[in-house]
Amino acid sequence: MDERYKEYLDRVLDEIDNNKESFISTSTYIWENPEIGHKEFKAMEALVELLRNNGFQIETRVAGLDTAFLATVKGKKPGPTIALMAEYDALEGLGHACGHNLFSVSAVATAIGLKKVIQEIGGTIKVIGTPAEEGTVKNAGGKAIMAEKGIFDDVDIAMICHAEGRTIIERRLVAATVMEVSFTGKAAHAGGSPEKGINALTAGVLTINNINALRQHFLQGTIVNPVIIEGGIGHNTIPHKCEMKMSIRATNREILKDVLEMVERCISASAYVTGCKYSINMPNKVYEDLRPNHSLALVFKEALEYLGIDYIQAEDANYSWDAGNISHLCPTIAPYIKIGSPELVGHTEEFKKASCSKEGFNGMIVGAKAMAMTALKYILDKDFRDRVSKEFLAK
């Protein structure tokens, strides 16, 4: 570690430590006031206030999203643009059982730390507030929406951390989406005149059977999980309506496209056999697979080692994240940071408790410091920037 880097690093890390209590206070406030996607007004305001008070230029309602924001600070000389992504939505009925209250603040803490030296080292730091990461609300995928609106066009690298029971630097995630299917048939008395009916529920059941018949041909990592939301209201009436919802995942976006076509054939065949009409709705953006950038990840690893944190270098998982969409636009890292027991499972009460705990707050600060160290090296080291870019462009 050269003296120039060490001097800047000490100042950045000290700034994060000096503001630790305000970071914990903001994270706790967000945890105590959980809001689902596209309704995160309190969380957005709390994060924006923290950034505004630290001298960032603020834009709200970015990309036409009511709870999106952009906070920017620029150095006196040109340099790369670093994006720190913040997500702050909660789960309906569960609250912050995914830890977004921690790592939205972690992104803000990174930016505040870097601001301490940005005038001297140059470049631009952006905190991009991205709503509705959880795919449980309509029009989920704030990062994908903002990417389509050009918010990431001038970004050189992007970073975000996520809560976990272990620290994992390169977690390779899959592409995923949600499909809604509606079959429309014709109601009739199930005993007296069944021949006059068209059974929409049968179409739904056949769709599931058709999908099951194709499972042996699915590539590894492909998951199609259909459920019937509505299949009739009376046992003595032919169901005229069947509503289905499916979670669909595949290793990458190209395979996902093929799987979606396969599923649509299953739906179409079921409608043809039963005589039903059908419609398909895709309520959310596709969450694309997360493209790793090993060069960035290695520097993040060095940061964790400097901080004395144990880690797992790489792991495959069938989770999906709209951070994957950004990884196809610019070099991106999205590490998972330990906030509690290794047995923690996301979207549970135990995870929610860990998200407002001493170990959770420690993980929040670890993520902030490691991202700050990675960003600092990226701004100061042209050879490192070239390695990151070369790897990204080679894929």
PDB file of N, CA and C in Angstrom, residues 171-268:
ATOM      1  N   ARG A 171     -20.990 -13.603  -5.575  1.00  0.00           N
ATOM      2  CA  ARG A 171     -22.135 -14.522  -5.593  1.00  0.00           C
ATOM      3  C   ARG A 171     -22.770 -14.443  -6.970  1.00  0.00           C
ATOM      4  N   ARG A 172     -22.655 -15.515  -7.709  1.00  0.00           N
ATOM      5  CA  ARG A 172     -23.161 -15.528  -9.078  1.00  0.00           C
ATOM      6  C   ARG A 172     -24.659 -15.826  -9.043  1.00  0.00           C
ATOM      7  N   LEU A 173     -25.457 -14.848  -9.455  1.00  0.00           N
ATOM      8  CA  LEU A 173     -26.910 -14.922  -9.368  1.00  0.00           C
ATOM      9  C   LEU A 173     -27.532 -15.147 -10.744  1.00  0.00           C
ATOM     10  N   VAL A 174     -28.766 -15.600 -10.754  1.00  0.00           N
ATOM     11  CA  VAL A 174     -29.429 -15.986 -11.990  1.00  0.00           C
ATOM     12  C   VAL A 174     -30.352 -14.883 -12.494  1.00  0.00           C
ATOM     13  N   ALA A 175     -30.838 -15.076 -13.705  1.00  0.00           N
ATOM     14  CA  ALA A 175     -31.854 -14.188 -14.277  1.00  0.00           C
ATOM     15  C   ALA A 175     -33.229 -14.689 -13.851  1.00  0.00           C
ATOM     16  N   ALA A 176     -34.158 -13.762 -13.646  1.00  0.00           N
ATOM     17  CA  ALA A 176     -35.474 -14.163 -13.154  1.00  0.00           C
ATOM     18  C   ALA A 176     -36.545 -13.163 -13.563  1.00  0.00           C
ATOM     19  N   THR A 177     -37.763 -13.655 -13.588  1.00  0.00           N
ATOM     20  CA  THR A 177     -38.907 -12.783 -13.822  1.00  0.00           C
ATOM     21  C   THR A 177     -40.158 -13.426 -13.261  1.00  0.00           C
ATOM     22  N   VAL A 178     -41.251 -12.690 -13.310  1.00  0.00           N
ATOM     23  CA  VAL A 178     -42.553 -13.162 -12.849  1.00  0.00           C
ATOM     24  C   VAL A 178     -43.520 -13.126 -14.026  1.00  0.00           C
ATOM     25  N   MET A 179     -44.293 -14.183 -14.177  1.00  0.00           N
ATOM     26  CA  MET A 179     -45.297 -14.243 -15.240  1.00  0.00           C
ATOM     27  C   MET A 179     -46.674 -14.436 -14.616  1.00  0.00           C
ATOM     28  N   GLU A 180     -47.629 -13.645 -15.044  1.00  0.00           N
ATOM     29  CA  GLU A 180     -49.020 -13.805 -14.630  1.00  0.00           C
ATOM     30  C   GLU A 180     -49.826 -14.308 -15.818  1.00  0.00           C
ATOM     31  N   VAL A 181     -50.652 -15.324 -15.586  1.00  0.00           N
ATOM     32  CA  VAL A 181     -51.442 -15.946 -16.655  1.00  0.00           C
ATOM     33  C   VAL A 181     -52.911 -15.951 -16.245  1.00  0.00           C
ATOM     34  N   SER A 182     -53.761 -15.596 -17.188  1.00  0.00           N
ATOM     35  CA  SER A 182     -55.204 -15.614 -16.937  1.00  0.00           C
ATOM     36  C   SER A 182     -55.886 -16.442 -18.026  1.00  0.00           C
ATOM     37  N   PHE A 183     -56.612 -17.484 -17.622  1.00  0.00           N
ATOM     38  CA  PHE A 183     -57.423 -18.281 -18.546  1.00  0.00           C
ATOM     39  C   PHE A 183     -58.890 -17.887 -18.362  1.00  0.00           C
ATOM     40  N   THR A 184     -59.585 -17.736 -19.461  1.00  0.00           N
ATOM     41  CA  THR A 184     -61.011 -17.415 -19.421  1.00  0.00           C
ATOM     42  C   THR A 184     -61.783 -18.503 -20.153  1.00  0.00           C
ATOM     43  N   GLY A 185     -62.735 -19.114 -19.450  1.00  0.00           N
ATOM     44  CA  GLY A 185     -63.575 -20.147 -20.045  1.00  0.00           C
ATOM     45  C   GLY A 185     -65.031 -19.745 -20.013  1.00  0.00           C
ATOM     46  N   LYS A 186     -65.892 -20.682 -19.651  1.00  0.00           N
ATOM     47  CA  LYS A 186     -67.330 -20.404 -19.612  1.00  0.00           C
ATOM     48  C   LYS A 186     -67.938 -21.164 -18.442  1.00  0.00           C
ATOM     49  N   ALA A 187     -68.645 -20.459 -17.591  1.00  0.00           N
ATOM     50  CA  ALA A 187     -69.268 -21.084 -16.435  1.00  0.00           C
ATOM     51  C   ALA A 187     -70.493 -21.908 -16.850  1.00  0.00           C
ATOM     52  N   ALA A 188     -70.713 -22.984 -16.116  1.00  0.00           N
ATOM     53  CA  ALA A 188     -71.904 -23.807 -16.327  1.00  0.00           C
ATOM     54  C   ALA A 188     -72.131 -24.647 -15.072  1.00  0.00           C
ATOM     55  N   HIS A 189     -73.327 -25.191 -14.933  1.00  0.00           N
ATOM     56  CA  HIS A 189     -73.607 -26.055 -13.791  1.00  0.00           C
ATOM     57  C   HIS A 189     -72.791 -27.337 -13.940  1.00  0.00           C
ATOM     58  N   ALA A 190     -72.026 -27.658 -12.929  1.00  0.00           N
ATOM     59  CA  ALA A 190     -71.113 -28.796 -13.034  1.00  0.00           C
ATOM     60  C   ALA A 190     -71.846 -30.133 -13.040  1.00  0.00           C
ATOM     61  N   GLY A 191     -73.097 -30.158 -12.540  1.00  0.00           N
ATOM     62  CA  GLY A 191     -73.862 -31.402 -12.549  1.00  0.00           C
ATOM     63  C   GLY A 191     -74.882 -31.451 -13.662  1.00  0.00           C
ATOM     64  N   GLY A 192     -75.654 -30.370 -13.811  1.00  0.00           N
ATOM     65  CA  GLY A 192     -76.775 -30.387 -14.743  1.00  0.00           C
ATOM     66  C   GLY A 192     -76.400 -30.154 -16.191  1.00  0.00           C
ATOM     67  N   SER A 193     -75.380 -29.302 -16.436  1.00  0.00           N
ATOM     68  CA  SER A 193     -75.045 -29.002 -17.839  1.00  0.00           C
ATOM     69  C   SER A 193     -73.544 -28.766 -18.013  1.00  0.00           C
ATOM     70  N   PRO A 194     -72.701 -29.718 -17.590  1.00  0.00           N
ATOM     71  CA  PRO A 194     -71.252 -29.506 -17.705  1.00  0.00           C
ATOM     72  C   PRO A 194     -70.784 -29.367 -19.139  1.00  0.00           C
ATOM     73  N   GLU A 195     -71.559 -29.961 -20.083  1.00  0.00           N
ATOM     74  CA  GLU A 195     -71.147 -29.902 -21.485  1.00  0.00           C
ATOM     75  C   GLU A 195     -71.186 -28.479 -22.040  1.00  0.00           C
ATOM     76  N   LYS A 196     -71.893 -27.580 -21.355  1.00  0.00           N
ATOM     77  CA  LYS A 196     -71.985 -26.195 -21.816  1.00  0.00           C
ATOM     78  C   LYS A 196     -70.851 -25.313 -21.265  1.00  0.00           C
ATOM     79  N   GLY A 197     -70.048 -25.896 -20.402  1.00  0.00           N
ATOM     80  CA  GLY A 197     -68.982 -25.106 -19.793  1.00  0.00           C
ATOM     81  C   GLY A 197     -67.641 -25.262 -20.493  1.00  0.00           C
ATOM     82  N   ILE A 198     -66.777 -24.310 -20.249  1.00  0.00           N
ATOM     83  CA  ILE A 198     -65.364 -24.380 -20.675  1.00  0.00           C
ATOM     84  C   ILE A 198     -64.539 -24.160 -19.414  1.00  0.00           C
ATOM     85  N   ASN A 199     -63.798 -25.178 -18.998  1.00  0.00           N
ATOM     86  CA  ASN A 199     -63.175 -25.198 -17.680  1.00  0.00           C
ATOM     87  C   ASN A 199     -61.810 -24.504 -17.682  1.00  0.00           C
ATOM     88  N   ALA A 200     -61.802 -23.302 -17.135  1.00  0.00           N
ATOM     89  CA  ALA A 200     -60.543 -22.544 -17.081  1.00  0.00           C
ATOM     90  C   ALA A 200     -59.556 -23.160 -16.098  1.00  0.00           C
ATOM     91  N   LEU A 201     -60.073 -23.760 -15.021  1.00  0.00           N
ATOM     92  CA  LEU A 201     -59.179 -24.405 -14.057  1.00  0.00           C
ATOM     93  C   LEU A 201     -58.442 -25.571 -14.692  1.00  0.00           C
ATOM     94  N   THR A 202     -59.135 -26.318 -15.546  1.00  0.00           N
ATOM     95  CA  THR A 202     -58.472 -27.414 -16.256  1.00  0.00           C
ATOM     96  C   THR A 202     -57.298 -26.895 -17.081  1.00  0.00           C
ATOM     97  N   ALA A 203     -57.477 -25.742 -17.702  1.00  0.00           N
ATOM     98  CA  ALA A 203     -56.380 -25.153 -18.476  1.00  0.00           C
ATOM     99  C   ALA A 203     -55.188 -24.845 -17.576  1.00  0.00           C
ATOM    100  N   GLY A 204     -55.470 -24.340 -16.370  1.00  0.00           N
ATOM    101  CA  GLY A 204     -54.388 -24.065 -15.434  1.00  0.00           C
ATOM    102  C   GLY A 204     -53.676 -25.322 -14.995  1.00  0.00           C
ATOM    103  N   VAL A 205     -54.453 -26.368 -14.679  1.00  0.00           N
ATOM    104  CA  VAL A 205     -53.853 -27.634 -14.254  1.00  0.00           C
ATOM    105  C   VAL A 205     -53.039 -28.245 -15.388  1.00  0.00           C
ATOM    106  N   LEU A 206     -53.569 -28.208 -16.604  1.00  0.00           N
ATOM    107  CA  LEU A 206     -52.823 -28.732 -17.750  1.00  0.00           C
ATOM    108  C   LEU A 206     -51.522 -27.968 -17.962  1.00  0.00           C
ATOM    109  N   THR A 207     -51.549 -26.661 -17.746  1.00  0.00           N
ATOM    110  CA  THR A 207     -50.320 -25.867 -17.875  1.00  0.00           C
ATOM    111  C   THR A 207     -49.257 -26.366 -16.916  1.00  0.00           C
ATOM    112  N   ILE A 208     -49.650 -26.606 -15.666  1.00  0.00           N
ATOM    113  CA  ILE A 208     -48.696 -27.131 -14.688  1.00  0.00           C
ATOM    114  C   ILE A 208     -48.187 -28.496 -15.129  1.00  0.00           C
ATOM    115  N   ASN A 209     -49.083 -29.352 -15.607  1.00  0.00           N
ATOM    116  CA  ASN A 209     -48.670 -30.674 -16.071  1.00  0.00           C
ATOM    117  C   ASN A 209     -47.740 -30.594 -17.269  1.00  0.00           C
ATOM    118  N   ASN A 210     -48.034 -29.665 -18.176  1.00  0.00           N
ATOM    119  CA  ASN A 210     -47.170 -29.497 -19.347  1.00  0.00           C
ATOM    120  C   ASN A 210     -45.765 -29.061 -18.931  1.00  0.00           C
ATOM    121  N   ILE A 211     -45.708 -28.127 -18.004  1.00  0.00           N
ATOM    122  CA  ILE A 211     -44.407 -27.669 -17.508  1.00  0.00           C
ATOM    123  C   ILE A 211     -43.663 -28.816 -16.831  1.00  0.00           C
ATOM    124  N   ASN A 212     -44.378 -29.591 -16.015  1.00  0.00           N
ATOM    125  CA  ASN A 212     -43.751 -30.724 -15.343  1.00  0.00           C
ATOM    126  C   ASN A 212     -43.213 -31.747 -16.342  1.00  0.00           C
ATOM    127  N   ALA A 213     -43.927 -31.921 -17.460  1.00  0.00           N
ATOM    128  CA  ALA A 213     -43.477 -32.879 -18.476  1.00  0.00           C
ATOM    129  C   ALA A 213     -42.172 -32.453 -19.141  1.00  0.00           C
ATOM    130  N   LEU A 214     -41.886 -31.167 -19.079  1.00  0.00           N
ATOM    131  CA  LEU A 214     -40.668 -30.662 -19.722  1.00  0.00           C
ATOM    132  C   LEU A 214     -39.494 -30.500 -18.759  1.00  0.00           C
ATOM    133  N   ARG A 215     -39.703 -30.735 -17.477  1.00  0.00           N
ATOM    134  CA  ARG A 215     -38.646 -30.437 -16.497  1.00  0.00           C
ATOM    135  C   ARG A 215     -37.363 -31.207 -16.749  1.00  0.00           C
ATOM    136  N   GLN A 216     -37.455 -32.446 -17.261  1.00  0.00           N
ATOM    137  CA  GLN A 216     -36.236 -33.210 -17.502  1.00  0.00           C
ATOM    138  C   GLN A 216     -35.355 -32.570 -18.584  1.00  0.00           C
ATOM    139  N   HIS A 217     -35.948 -31.665 -19.361  1.00  0.00           N
ATOM    140  CA  HIS A 217     -35.200 -30.992 -20.426  1.00  0.00           C
ATOM    141  C   HIS A 217     -34.666 -29.626 -19.999  1.00  0.00           C
ATOM    142  N   PHE A 218     -35.014 -29.196 -18.794  1.00  0.00           N
ATOM    143  CA  PHE A 218     -34.519 -27.908 -18.302  1.00  0.00           C
ATOM    144  C   PHE A 218     -33.018 -27.984 -18.067  1.00  0.00           C
ATOM    145  N   LEU A 219     -32.328 -26.926 -18.407  1.00  0.00           N
ATOM    146  CA  LEU A 219     -30.914 -26.830 -18.071  1.00  0.00           C
ATOM    147  C   LEU A 219     -30.766 -26.621 -16.572  1.00  0.00           C
ATOM    148  N   GLN A 220     -29.605 -27.015 -16.054  1.00  0.00           N
ATOM    149  CA  GLN A 220     -29.343 -26.840 -14.633  1.00  0.00           C
ATOM    150  C   GLN A 220     -29.486 -25.368 -14.251  1.00  0.00           C
ATOM    151  N   GLY A 221     -30.160 -25.128 -13.129  1.00  0.00           N
ATOM    152  CA  GLY A 221     -30.373 -23.759 -12.674  1.00  0.00           C
ATOM    153  C   GLY A 221     -31.706 -23.172 -13.095  1.00  0.00           C
ATOM    154  N   THR A 222     -32.425 -23.878 -13.985  1.00  0.00           N
ATOM    155  CA  THR A 222     -33.733 -23.401 -14.426  1.00  0.00           C
ATOM    156  C   THR A 222     -34.805 -23.818 -13.419  1.00  0.00           C
ATOM    157  N   ILE A 223     -35.599 -22.864 -12.989  1.00  0.00           N
ATOM    158  CA  ILE A 223     -36.690 -23.129 -12.049  1.00  0.00           C
ATOM    159  C   ILE A 223     -37.950 -22.441 -12.562  1.00  0.00           C
ATOM    160  N   VAL A 224     -39.028 -23.218 -12.671  1.00  0.00           N
ATOM    161  CA  VAL A 224     -40.348 -22.663 -12.988  1.00  0.00           C
ATOM    162  C   VAL A 224     -41.280 -23.103 -11.865  1.00  0.00           C
ATOM    163  N   ASN A 225     -41.794 -22.133 -11.119  1.00  0.00           N
ATOM    164  CA  ASN A 225     -42.640 -22.436  -9.959  1.00  0.00           C
ATOM    165  C   ASN A 225     -44.013 -21.793 -10.149  1.00  0.00           C
ATOM    166  N   PRO A 226     -44.985 -22.566 -10.694  1.00  0.00           N
ATOM    167  CA  PRO A 226     -46.324 -22.000 -10.908  1.00  0.00           C
ATOM    168  C   PRO A 226     -47.241 -22.245  -9.721  1.00  0.00           C
ATOM    169  N   VAL A 227     -48.099 -21.273  -9.437  1.00  0.00           N
ATOM    170  CA  VAL A 227     -49.155 -21.445  -8.433  1.00  0.00           C
ATOM    171  C   VAL A 227     -50.461 -20.928  -9.017  1.00  0.00           C
ATOM    172  N   ILE A 228     -51.552 -21.540  -8.591  1.00  0.00           N
ATOM    173  CA  ILE A 228     -52.884 -21.092  -8.997  1.00  0.00           C
ATOM    174  C   ILE A 228     -53.411 -20.142  -7.933  1.00  0.00           C
ATOM    175  N   ILE A 229     -53.645 -18.913  -8.333  1.00  0.00           N
ATOM    176  CA  ILE A 229     -54.127 -17.884  -7.413  1.00  0.00           C
ATOM    177  C   ILE A 229     -55.645 -17.956  -7.269  1.00  0.00           C
ATOM    178  N   GLU A 230     -56.319 -18.231  -8.370  1.00  0.00           N
ATOM    179  CA  GLU A 230     -57.780 -18.352  -8.360  1.00  0.00           C
ATOM    180  C   GLU A 230     -58.168 -19.450  -9.329  1.00  0.00           C
ATOM    181  N   GLY A 231     -59.040 -20.354  -8.878  1.00  0.00           N
ATOM    182  CA  GLY A 231     -59.419 -21.471  -9.741  1.00  0.00           C
ATOM    183  C   GLY A 231     -60.883 -21.818  -9.681  1.00  0.00           C
ATOM    184  N   GLY A 232     -61.708 -20.883  -9.284  1.00  0.00           N
ATOM    185  CA  GLY A 232     -63.142 -21.143  -9.184  1.00  0.00           C
ATOM    186  C   GLY A 232     -63.670 -20.723  -7.825  1.00  0.00           C
ATOM    187  N   ILE A 233     -64.988 -20.513  -7.758  1.00  0.00           N
ATOM    188  CA  ILE A 233     -65.577 -20.041  -6.505  1.00  0.00           C
ATOM    189  C   ILE A 233     -66.609 -21.005  -5.936  1.00  0.00           C
ATOM    190  N   GLY A 234     -67.015 -21.990  -6.711  1.00  0.00           N
ATOM    191  CA  GLY A 234     -68.014 -22.943  -6.225  1.00  0.00           C
ATOM    192  C   GLY A 234     -67.733 -24.332  -6.752  1.00  0.00           C
ATOM    193  N   HIS A 235     -67.857 -25.341  -5.885  1.00  0.00           N
ATOM    194  CA  HIS A 235     -67.512 -26.699  -6.314  1.00  0.00           C
ATOM    195  C   HIS A 235     -68.533 -27.281  -7.293  1.00  0.00           C
ATOM    196  N   ASN A 236     -69.689 -26.657  -7.406  1.00  0.00           N
ATOM    197  CA  ASN A 236     -70.726 -27.175  -8.302  1.00  0.00           C
ATOM    198  C   ASN A 236     -70.865 -26.325  -9.566  1.00  0.00           C
ATOM    199  N   THR A 237     -69.847 -25.525  -9.836  1.00  0.00           N
ATOM    200  CA  THR A 237     -69.841 -24.670 -11.026  1.00  0.00           C
ATOM    201  C   THR A 237     -68.540 -24.873 -11.799  1.00  0.00           C
ATOM    202  N   ILE A 238     -68.652 -25.032 -13.108  1.00  0.00           N
ATOM    203  CA  ILE A 238     -67.458 -25.101 -13.954  1.00  0.00           C
ATOM    204  C   ILE A 238     -66.738 -23.765 -13.848  1.00  0.00           C
ATOM    205  N   PRO A 239     -65.466 -23.752 -13.434  1.00  0.00           N
ATOM    206  CA  PRO A 239     -64.748 -22.474 -13.277  1.00  0.00           C
ATOM    207  C   PRO A 239     -64.553 -21.771 -14.620  1.00  0.00           C
ATOM    208  N   HIS A 240     -64.985 -20.526 -14.670  1.00  0.00           N
ATOM    209  CA  HIS A 240     -64.826 -19.757 -15.914  1.00  0.00           C
ATOM    210  C   HIS A 240     -63.533 -18.927 -15.918  1.00  0.00           C
ATOM    211  N   LYS A 241     -62.841 -18.937 -14.780  1.00  0.00           N
ATOM    212  CA  LYS A 241     -61.642 -18.118 -14.688  1.00  0.00           C
ATOM    213  C   LYS A 241     -60.573 -18.860 -13.885  1.00  0.00           C
ATOM    214  N   CYS A 242     -59.352 -18.752 -14.339  1.00  0.00           N
ATOM    215  CA  CYS A 242     -58.211 -19.301 -13.597  1.00  0.00           C
ATOM    216  C   CYS A 242     -57.055 -18.316 -13.694  1.00  0.00           C
ATOM    217  N   GLU A 243     -56.566 -17.894 -12.543  1.00  0.00           N
ATOM    218  CA  GLU A 243     -55.443 -16.964 -12.486  1.00  0.00           C
ATOM    219  C   GLU A 243     -54.224 -17.702 -11.928  1.00  0.00           C
ATOM    220  N   MET A 244     -53.113 -17.563 -12.636  1.00  0.00           N
ATOM    221  CA  MET A 244     -51.870 -18.219 -12.228  1.00  0.00           C
ATOM    222  C   MET A 244     -50.752 -17.200 -12.114  1.00  0.00           C
ATOM    223  N   LYS A 245     -49.761 -17.542 -11.311  1.00  0.00           N
ATOM    224  CA  LYS A 245     -48.568 -16.718 -11.198  1.00  0.00           C
ATOM    225  C   LYS A 245     -47.367 -17.653 -11.165  1.00  0.00           C
ATOM    226  N   MET A 246     -46.299 -17.273 -11.856  1.00  0.00           N
ATOM    227  CA  MET A 246     -45.111 -18.126 -11.920  1.00  0.00           C
ATOM    228  C   MET A 246     -43.845 -17.321 -11.653  1.00  0.00           C
ATOM    229  N   SER A 247     -42.982 -17.913 -10.860  1.00  0.00           N
ATOM    230  CA  SER A 247     -41.617 -17.410 -10.714  1.00  0.00           C
ATOM    231  C   SER A 247     -40.737 -18.244 -11.641  1.00  0.00           C
ATOM    232  N   ILE A 248     -40.005 -17.568 -12.511  1.00  0.00           N
ATOM    233  CA  ILE A 248     -39.211 -18.268 -13.522  1.00  0.00           C
ATOM    234  C   ILE A 248     -37.768 -17.792 -13.436  1.00  0.00           C
ATOM    235  N   ARG A 249     -36.831 -18.742 -13.308  1.00  0.00           N
ATOM    236  CA  ARG A 249     -35.406 -18.421 -13.159  1.00  0.00           C
ATOM    237  C   ARG A 249     -34.577 -19.270 -14.107  1.00  0.00           C
ATOM    238  N   ALA A 250     -33.469 -18.693 -14.576  1.00  0.00           N
ATOM    239  CA  ALA A 250     -32.530 -19.427 -15.419  1.00  0.00           C
ATOM    240  C   ALA A 250     -31.138 -18.833 -15.232  1.00  0.00           C
ATOM    241  N   THR A 251     -30.132 -19.578 -15.633  1.00  0.00           N
ATOM    242  CA  THR A 251     -28.750 -19.193 -15.357  1.00  0.00           C
ATOM    243  C   THR A 251     -28.396 -17.825 -15.908  1.00  0.00           C
ATOM    244  N   ASN A 252     -28.893 -17.505 -17.098  1.00  0.00           N
ATOM    245  CA  ASN A 252     -28.618 -16.189 -17.675  1.00  0.00           C
ATOM    246  C   ASN A 252     -29.817 -15.734 -18.498  1.00  0.00           C
ATOM    247  N   ARG A 253     -29.741 -14.501 -18.978  1.00  0.00           N
ATOM    248  CA  ARG A 253     -30.907 -13.899 -19.634  1.00  0.00           C
ATOM    249  C   ARG A 253     -31.235 -14.571 -20.962  1.00  0.00           C
ATOM    250  N   GLU A 254     -30.219 -15.134 -21.647  1.00  0.00           N
ATOM    251  CA  GLU A 254     -30.472 -15.820 -22.906  1.00  0.00           C
ATOM    252  C   GLU A 254     -31.271 -17.102 -22.669  1.00  0.00           C
ATOM    253  N   ILE A 255     -30.855 -17.872 -21.645  1.00  0.00           N
ATOM    254  CA  ILE A 255     -31.588 -19.093 -21.324  1.00  0.00           C
ATOM    255  C   ILE A 255     -32.980 -18.748 -20.813  1.00  0.00           C
ATOM    256  N   LEU A 256     -33.087 -17.691 -20.026  1.00  0.00           N
ATOM    257  CA  LEU A 256     -34.400 -17.275 -19.519  1.00  0.00           C
ATOM    258  C   LEU A 256     -35.362 -16.986 -20.666  1.00  0.00           C
ATOM    259  N   LYS A 257     -34.878 -16.351 -21.703  1.00  0.00           N
ATOM    260  CA  LYS A 257     -35.727 -16.061 -22.864  1.00  0.00           C
ATOM    261  C   LYS A 257     -36.266 -17.350 -23.475  1.00  0.00           C
ATOM    262  N   ASP A 258     -35.405 -18.380 -23.590  1.00  0.00           N
ATOM    263  CA  ASP A 258     -35.836 -19.671 -24.134  1.00  0.00           C
ATOM    264  C   ASP A 258     -36.866 -20.334 -23.220  1.00  0.00           C
ATOM    265  N   VAL A 259     -36.652 -20.244 -21.915  1.00  0.00           N
ATOM    266  CA  VAL A 259     -37.586 -20.847 -20.961  1.00  0.00           C
ATOM    267  C   VAL A 259     -38.949 -20.165 -21.037  1.00  0.00           C
ATOM    268  N   LEU A 260     -38.958 -18.851 -21.165  1.00  0.00           N
ATOM    269  CA  LEU A 260     -40.228 -18.122 -21.279  1.00  0.00           C
ATOM    270  C   LEU A 260     -41.007 -18.566 -22.516  1.00  0.00           C
ATOM    271  N   GLU A 261     -40.312 -18.793 -23.608  1.00  0.00           N
ATOM    272  CA  GLU A 261     -40.971 -19.278 -24.821  1.00  0.00           C
ATOM    273  C   GLU A 261     -41.535 -20.682 -24.605  1.00  0.00           C
ATOM    274  N   MET A 262     -40.783 -21.522 -23.896  1.00  0.00           N
ATOM    275  CA  MET A 262     -41.231 -22.874 -23.590  1.00  0.00           C
ATOM    276  C   MET A 262     -42.500 -22.844 -22.728  1.00  0.00           C
ATOM    277  N   VAL A 263     -42.500 -21.994 -21.715  1.00  0.00           N
ATOM    278  CA  VAL A 263     -43.659 -21.883 -20.835  1.00  0.00           C
ATOM    279  C   VAL A 263     -44.871 -21.362 -21.596  1.00  0.00           C
ATOM    280  N   GLU A 264     -44.656 -20.418 -22.492  1.00  0.00           N
ATOM    281  CA  GLU A 264     -45.786 -19.896 -23.262  1.00  0.00           C
ATOM    282  C   GLU A 264     -46.388 -20.983 -24.157  1.00  0.00           C
ATOM    283  N   ARG A 265     -45.566 -21.875 -24.676  1.00  0.00           N
ATOM    284  CA  ARG A 265     -46.107 -22.995 -25.456  1.00  0.00           C
ATOM    285  C   ARG A 265     -46.976 -23.896 -24.574  1.00  0.00           C
ATOM    286  N   CYS A 266     -46.553 -24.101 -23.341  1.00  0.00           N
ATOM    287  CA  CYS A 266     -47.347 -24.901 -22.405  1.00  0.00           C
ATOM    288  C   CYS A 266     -48.700 -24.255 -22.148  1.00  0.00           C
ATOM    289  N   ILE A 267     -48.715 -22.955 -22.036  1.00  0.00           N
ATOM    290  CA  ILE A 267     -49.951 -22.205 -21.790  1.00  0.00           C
ATOM    291  C   ILE A 267     -50.862 -22.267 -23.014  1.00  0.00           C
ATOM    292  N   SER A 268     -50.268 -22.026 -24.183  1.00  0.00           N
ATOM    293  CA  SER A 268     -51.030 -22.013 -25.431  1.00  0.00           C
ATOM    294  C   SER A 268     -51.666 -23.373 -25.703  1.00  0.00           C
TER     295      SER A 268
END
